[in-house]
PDB file of C-alpha atoms and ligand atoms in Angstrom:
ATOM      1  CA  MET C 565      -0.150  -0.078  -0.068  1.00  0.00           C
ATOM      2  CA  ALA C 566       1.248   3.433  -0.901  1.00  0.00           C
ATOM      3  CA  THR C 567       1.657   5.415   2.191  1.00  0.00           C
ATOM      4  CA  GLU C 568      -0.245   8.768   1.321  1.00  0.00           C
ATOM      5  CA  GLN C 569       0.123  11.518   3.612  1.00  0.00           C
ATOM      6  CA  SER C 570      -2.040  15.116   4.109  1.00  0.00           C
ATOM      7  CA  TYR C 571      -1.279  18.375   5.824  1.00  0.00           C
ATOM      8  CA  ILE C 572      -4.111  18.828   7.976  1.00  0.00           C
ATOM      9  CA  MET C 573      -4.104  22.158  10.126  1.00  0.00           C
ATOM     10  CA  ILE C 574      -6.416  23.332  12.812  1.00  0.00           C
ATOM     11  CA  LYS C 575      -6.573  26.943  12.255  1.00  0.00           C
ATOM     12  CA  PRO C 576      -6.785  29.658  15.278  1.00  0.00           C
ATOM     13  CA  ASP C 577     -10.308  29.764  15.215  1.00  0.00           C
ATOM     14  CA  GLY C 578     -10.449  25.764  15.784  1.00  0.00           C
ATOM     15  CA  VAL C 579      -8.090  26.220  18.391  1.00  0.00           C
ATOM     16  CA  GLN C 580      -9.859  28.917  20.159  1.00  0.00           C
ATOM     17  CA  ARG C 581     -13.068  27.206  20.011  1.00  0.00           C
ATOM     18  CA  GLY C 582     -11.780  23.629  21.653  1.00  0.00           C
ATOM     19  CA  LEU C 583     -12.311  21.690  18.413  1.00  0.00           C
ATOM     20  CA  VAL C 584      -8.919  19.945  18.618  1.00  0.00           C
ATOM     21  CA  GLY C 585      -9.821  16.871  20.028  1.00  0.00           C
ATOM     22  CA  GLU C 586     -13.092  16.463  17.606  1.00  0.00           C
ATOM     23  CA  VAL C 587     -10.774  16.875  14.804  1.00  0.00           C
ATOM     24  CA  ILE C 588      -8.107  14.535  15.807  1.00  0.00           C
ATOM     25  CA  LYS C 589     -10.939  12.076  17.012  1.00  0.00           C
ATOM     26  CA  ARG C 590     -12.556  12.112  13.234  1.00  0.00           C
ATOM     27  CA  PHE C 591      -9.197  11.232  11.761  1.00  0.00           C
ATOM     28  CA  GLU C 592      -8.518   8.788  14.441  1.00  0.00           C
ATOM     29  CA  GLN C 593     -11.778   7.088  14.220  1.00  0.00           C
ATOM     30  CA  ARG C 594     -11.663   6.909  10.387  1.00  0.00           C
ATOM     31  CA  GLY C 595      -8.521   4.686  10.651  1.00  0.00           C
ATOM     32  CA  TYR C 596      -6.114   7.505   9.814  1.00  0.00           C
ATOM     33  CA  THR C 597      -2.730   7.332  11.518  1.00  0.00           C
ATOM     34  CA  LEU C 598      -1.179  10.575  13.171  1.00  0.00           C
ATOM     35  CA  LYS C 599       2.462  10.791  11.754  1.00  0.00           C
ATOM     36  CA  GLY C 600       3.274  14.338  13.006  1.00  0.00           C
ATOM     37  CA  LEU C 601       1.501  17.118  15.274  1.00  0.00           C
ATOM     38  CA  LYS C 602       2.624  20.316  16.966  1.00  0.00           C
ATOM     39  CA  LEU C 603       0.914  23.496  18.386  1.00  0.00           C
ATOM     40  CA  MET C 604       2.627  26.773  17.425  1.00  0.00           C
ATOM     41  CA  ASN C 605       2.431  30.280  16.532  1.00  0.00           C
ATOM     42  CA  VAL C 606       2.708  31.071  12.811  1.00  0.00           C
ATOM     43  CA  GLU C 607       5.080  33.426  11.358  1.00  0.00           C
ATOM     44  CA  LYS C 608       3.844  35.946   8.629  1.00  0.00           C
ATOM     45  CA  SER C 609       6.371  34.499   5.991  1.00  0.00           C
ATOM     46  CA  LEU C 610       5.373  30.681   6.707  1.00  0.00           C
ATOM     47  CA  ALA C 611       1.429  31.557   6.435  1.00  0.00           C
ATOM     48  CA  GLU C 612       2.406  33.801   2.940  1.00  0.00           C
ATOM     49  CA  LYS C 613       4.254  30.531   1.592  1.00  0.00           C
ATOM     50  CA  HIS C 614       1.705  28.361   2.617  1.00  0.00           C
ATOM     51  CA  TYR C 615      -0.988  30.122   0.881  1.00  0.00           C
ATOM     52  CA  GLU C 616       1.237  31.488  -2.099  1.00  0.00           C
ATOM     53  CA  ASP C 617      -1.104  30.506  -4.860  1.00  0.00           C
ATOM     54  CA  LEU C 618      -3.597  32.508  -3.282  1.00  0.00           C
ATOM     55  CA  SER C 619      -1.269  35.677  -3.048  1.00  0.00           C
ATOM     56  CA  ALA C 620      -3.268  37.901  -6.037  1.00  0.00           C
ATOM     57  CA  ARG C 621      -6.798  37.263  -4.471  1.00  0.00           C
ATOM     58  CA  PRO C 622      -8.322  40.220  -2.376  1.00  0.00           C
ATOM     59  CA  PHE C 623      -8.818  38.510   0.830  1.00  0.00           C
ATOM     60  CA  PHE C 624      -4.911  37.266   0.919  1.00  0.00           C
ATOM     61  CA  PRO C 625      -3.610  39.584   3.613  1.00  0.00           C
ATOM     62  CA  ALA C 626      -6.765  38.983   6.129  1.00  0.00           C
ATOM     63  CA  LEU C 627      -6.089  35.435   5.265  1.00  0.00           C
ATOM     64  CA  VAL C 628      -2.447  35.362   6.436  1.00  0.00           C
ATOM     65  CA  ASP C 629      -3.318  37.856   9.420  1.00  0.00           C
ATOM     66  CA  TYR C 630      -6.022  35.018  10.458  1.00  0.00           C
ATOM     67  CA  ILE C 631      -3.689  31.971  10.038  1.00  0.00           C
ATOM     68  CA  CYS C 632      -1.436  34.277  12.420  1.00  0.00           C
ATOM     69  CA  SER C 633      -3.811  35.214  14.886  1.00  0.00           C
ATOM     70  CA  GLY C 634      -3.282  32.298  17.028  1.00  0.00           C
ATOM     71  CA  PRO C 635      -2.049  29.038  17.412  1.00  0.00           C
ATOM     72  CA  VAL C 636      -2.722  26.404  14.805  1.00  0.00           C
ATOM     73  CA  VAL C 637      -2.389  22.500  15.437  1.00  0.00           C
ATOM     74  CA  ALA C 638      -0.231  21.259  12.453  1.00  0.00           C
ATOM     75  CA  MET C 639      -0.575  17.498  11.775  1.00  0.00           C
ATOM     76  CA  VAL C 640       0.293  15.036   9.085  1.00  0.00           C
ATOM     77  CA  TRP C 641      -1.958  12.112   8.932  1.00  0.00           C
ATOM     78  CA  GLU C 642      -1.353   9.060   6.704  1.00  0.00           C
ATOM     79  CA  GLY C 643      -3.357   6.595   5.103  1.00  0.00           C
ATOM     80  CA  LYS C 644      -4.837   5.316   1.967  1.00  0.00           C
ATOM     81  CA  GLY C 645      -6.579   8.089   0.337  1.00  0.00           C
ATOM     82  CA  VAL C 646      -6.214  10.205   3.453  1.00  0.00           C
ATOM     83  CA  VAL C 647      -5.745  13.465   1.161  1.00  0.00           C
ATOM     84  CA  ALA C 648      -9.307  13.323  -0.883  1.00  0.00           C
ATOM     85  CA  THR C 649     -10.742  11.951   1.929  1.00  0.00           C
ATOM     86  CA  GLY C 650      -9.453  14.237   4.193  1.00  0.00           C
ATOM     87  CA  ARG C 651     -10.823  16.767   1.971  1.00  0.00           C
ATOM     88  CA  LYS C 652     -14.407  15.060   2.033  1.00  0.00           C
ATOM     89  CA  MET C 653     -14.244  14.899   6.036  1.00  0.00           C
ATOM     90  CA  ILE C 654     -13.253  18.493   6.040  1.00  0.00           C
ATOM     91  CA  GLY C 655     -16.325  19.742   3.856  1.00  0.00           C
ATOM     92  CA  ALA C 656     -16.676  22.773   1.252  1.00  0.00           C
ATOM     93  CA  THR C 657     -14.256  25.855   1.549  1.00  0.00           C
ATOM     94  CA  ASN C 658     -17.476  28.181   1.993  1.00  0.00           C
ATOM     95  CA  PRO C 659     -18.903  26.535   5.404  1.00  0.00           C
ATOM     96  CA  LEU C 660     -22.501  27.436   4.273  1.00  0.00           C
ATOM     97  CA  ALA C 661     -21.925  25.038   1.235  1.00  0.00           C
ATOM     98  CA  SER C 662     -20.381  22.280   3.586  1.00  0.00           C
ATOM     99  CA  GLU C 663     -22.375  19.070   4.064  1.00  0.00           C
ATOM    100  CA  PRO C 664     -23.816  18.342   7.654  1.00  0.00           C
ATOM    101  CA  GLY C 665     -21.521  15.529   9.334  1.00  0.00           C
ATOM    102  CA  THR C 666     -18.490  17.398   7.552  1.00  0.00           C
ATOM    103  CA  ILE C 667     -16.114  19.345   9.890  1.00  0.00           C
ATOM    104  CA  ARG C 668     -16.794  22.917   8.287  1.00  0.00           C
ATOM    105  CA  GLY C 669     -20.433  21.724   7.929  1.00  0.00           C
ATOM    106  CA  ASP C 670     -20.899  20.788  11.821  1.00  0.00           C
ATOM    107  CA  PHE C 671     -18.708  23.960  12.949  1.00  0.00           C
ATOM    108  CA  ALA C 672     -18.448  26.826  10.930  1.00  0.00           C
ATOM    109  CA  ILE C 673     -20.198  29.553   9.004  1.00  0.00           C
ATOM    110  CA  GLU C 674     -17.983  31.843   7.570  1.00  0.00           C
ATOM    111  CA  VAL C 675     -15.272  30.987   4.970  1.00  0.00           C
ATOM    112  CA  GLY C 676     -12.830  33.354   6.712  1.00  0.00           C
ATOM    113  CA  ARG C 677     -13.614  31.365   9.979  1.00  0.00           C
ATOM    114  CA  ASN C 678     -13.561  27.925   8.286  1.00  0.00           C
ATOM    115  CA  VAL C 679     -11.809  26.145  11.177  1.00  0.00           C
ATOM    116  CA  ILE C 680      -9.516  23.693   9.102  1.00  0.00           C
ATOM    117  CA  HIS C 681      -7.207  23.391   6.449  1.00  0.00           C
ATOM    118  CA  GLY C 682      -6.436  20.068   4.423  1.00  0.00           C
ATOM    119  CA  SER C 683      -4.234  19.389   1.316  1.00  0.00           C
ATOM    120  CA  ASP C 684      -5.706  19.434  -2.053  1.00  0.00           C
ATOM    121  CA  SER C 685      -3.861  17.168  -3.676  1.00  0.00           C
ATOM    122  CA  VAL C 686      -0.785  14.708  -2.906  1.00  0.00           C
ATOM    123  CA  GLU C 687       1.749  16.984  -4.644  1.00  0.00           C
ATOM    124  CA  SER C 688       0.294  20.063  -2.478  1.00  0.00           C
ATOM    125  CA  ALA C 689       0.726  17.727   0.492  1.00  0.00           C
ATOM    126  CA  THR C 690       4.125  16.889   0.036  1.00  0.00           C
ATOM    127  CA  ARG C 691       4.913  20.588  -0.293  1.00  0.00           C
ATOM    128  CA  GLU C 692       3.064  21.649   2.721  1.00  0.00           C
ATOM    129  CA  ILE C 693       4.322  18.789   4.782  1.00  0.00           C
ATOM    130  CA  GLY C 694       8.089  20.046   3.892  1.00  0.00           C
ATOM    131  CA  LEU C 695       6.734  23.563   4.761  1.00  0.00           C
ATOM    132  CA  TRP C 696       5.410  22.772   8.140  1.00  0.00           C
ATOM    133  CA  PHE C 697       7.472  19.927   9.134  1.00  0.00           C
ATOM    134  CA  PRO C 698      11.326  20.425   7.891  1.00  0.00           C
ATOM    135  CA  GLU C 699      12.427  18.583  11.069  1.00  0.00           C
ATOM    136  CA  GLY C 700      10.617  15.430   9.605  1.00  0.00           C
ATOM    137  CA  VAL C 701       7.852  13.225  11.348  1.00  0.00           C
ATOM    138  CA  ALA C 702       7.460  10.297  13.382  1.00  0.00           C
ATOM    139  CA  GLN C 703       7.733   6.743  12.324  1.00  0.00           C
ATOM    140  CA  TRP C 704       5.469   4.077  13.670  1.00  0.00           C
ATOM    141  CA  THR C 705       3.143   1.241  12.613  1.00  0.00           C
ATOM    142  CA  PRO C 706      -0.131   1.137  14.591  1.00  0.00           C
ATOM    143  CA  VAL C 707      -0.991  -2.269  15.653  1.00  0.00           C
ATOM    144  CA  ALA C 708      -4.479  -1.850  14.423  1.00  0.00           C
ATOM    145  CA  LYS C 709      -3.220  -1.735  10.848  1.00  0.00           C
ATOM    146  CA  PRO C 710      -4.336  -5.381   9.889  1.00  0.00           C
ATOM    147  CA  TRP C 711      -7.970  -4.567  11.251  1.00  0.00           C
ATOM    148  CA  ILE C 712      -8.163  -1.376   9.391  1.00  0.00           C
ATOM    149  CA  TYR C 713      -6.587  -2.799   5.913  1.00  0.00           C
ATOM    150  CA  GLU C 714      -7.094  -6.386   4.401  1.00  0.00           C
TER     151      GLU C 714
HETATM  152  P1  IDP G 102      -9.617  25.529   0.885  1.00  0.00           P
HETATM  153  O1  IDP G 102      -9.181  25.642   2.505  1.00  0.00           O
HETATM  154  O2  IDP G 102     -11.020  24.780   1.001  1.00  0.00           O
HETATM  155  O3  IDP G 102      -8.665  24.551   0.461  1.00  0.00           O
HETATM  156  P2  IDP G 102      -8.784  27.606  -0.712  1.00  0.00           P
HETATM  157  O4  IDP G 102      -9.515  27.696  -1.956  1.00  0.00           O
HETATM  158  O5  IDP G 102      -7.526  26.975  -0.853  1.00  0.00           O
HETATM  159  O6  IDP G 102      -9.849  26.669   0.147  1.00  0.00           O
HETATM  160  O7  IDP G 102      -8.655  28.708   0.367  1.00  0.00           O
HETATM  161  C1  IDP G 102      -7.731  28.838   1.284  1.00  0.00           C
HETATM  162  C2  IDP G 102      -8.406  29.472   2.688  1.00  0.00           C
HETATM  163  O8  IDP G 102      -8.739  30.953   2.423  1.00  0.00           O
HETATM  164  C3  IDP G 102      -9.873  29.271   2.895  1.00  0.00           C
HETATM  165  O9  IDP G 102      -9.853  27.892   3.560  1.00  0.00           O
HETATM  166  C4  IDP G 102     -10.439  30.189   3.394  1.00  0.00           C
HETATM  167  O10 IDP G 102     -10.171  30.257   4.826  1.00  0.00           O
HETATM  168  C5  IDP G 102      -9.816  31.146   2.789  1.00  0.00           C
HETATM  169  N1  IDP G 102     -10.688  31.779   1.713  1.00  0.00           N
HETATM  170  C6  IDP G 102     -10.867  31.268   0.420  1.00  0.00           C
HETATM  171  N2  IDP G 102     -11.622  31.962  -0.223  1.00  0.00           N
HETATM  172  C7  IDP G 102     -12.237  33.046   0.662  1.00  0.00           C
HETATM  173  C8  IDP G 102     -12.891  34.532   0.397  1.00  0.00           C
HETATM  174  O11 IDP G 102     -13.567  34.448  -0.586  1.00  0.00           O
HETATM  175  N3  IDP G 102     -12.892  35.163   1.269  1.00  0.00           N
HETATM  176  C9  IDP G 102     -12.274  35.136   2.395  1.00  0.00           C
HETATM  177  N4  IDP G 102     -11.324  33.959   2.678  1.00  0.00           N
HETATM  178  C10 IDP G 102     -11.152  32.664   1.751  1.00  0.00           C
HETATM  179 MG1   MG G 103      -7.091  25.194  -0.672  1.00  0.00          MG
END
């Protein structure tokens, strides 16, 4: 099995609203493996680099301020299809369009306070994990693996 990884980040509003455990619970319960985890304040330069594809958008300065407004929880989750499935679990970018049952659909209303980030492709995930975890991630194999994968 290819070990696909995704960069998942609980944004400052998610941390402030006490949603850290709820988000981690959903990824754990689905069967994904936590490979990296840290609570950190974000330098402006890192937020700008993370969202560099959006730098021409009018909301870019507010987005960078939002990401730097309090600590985030930076995570790497691993498992089959975690990038696409993680995006489904997170829901649409605009929470009003997110289905109930998704993280944004259950916990958010506005696009500028949408609680969580998830990589949108395997290539983005590789770039984002390199950016947020230059020190690398943990190596381990969960004992439940044969009970999650056949
Ligand atoms: P995504 O987070 O669902 O991948 P992107 O289009 O990559 O969505 O946008 C990155 C982040 O920028 C969004 O999660 C949201 O916080 C913010 N954002 C996107 N579009 C808007 C907007 O129209 N107004 C304000 N913030 C926005
Ligand atoms: Mg995105």
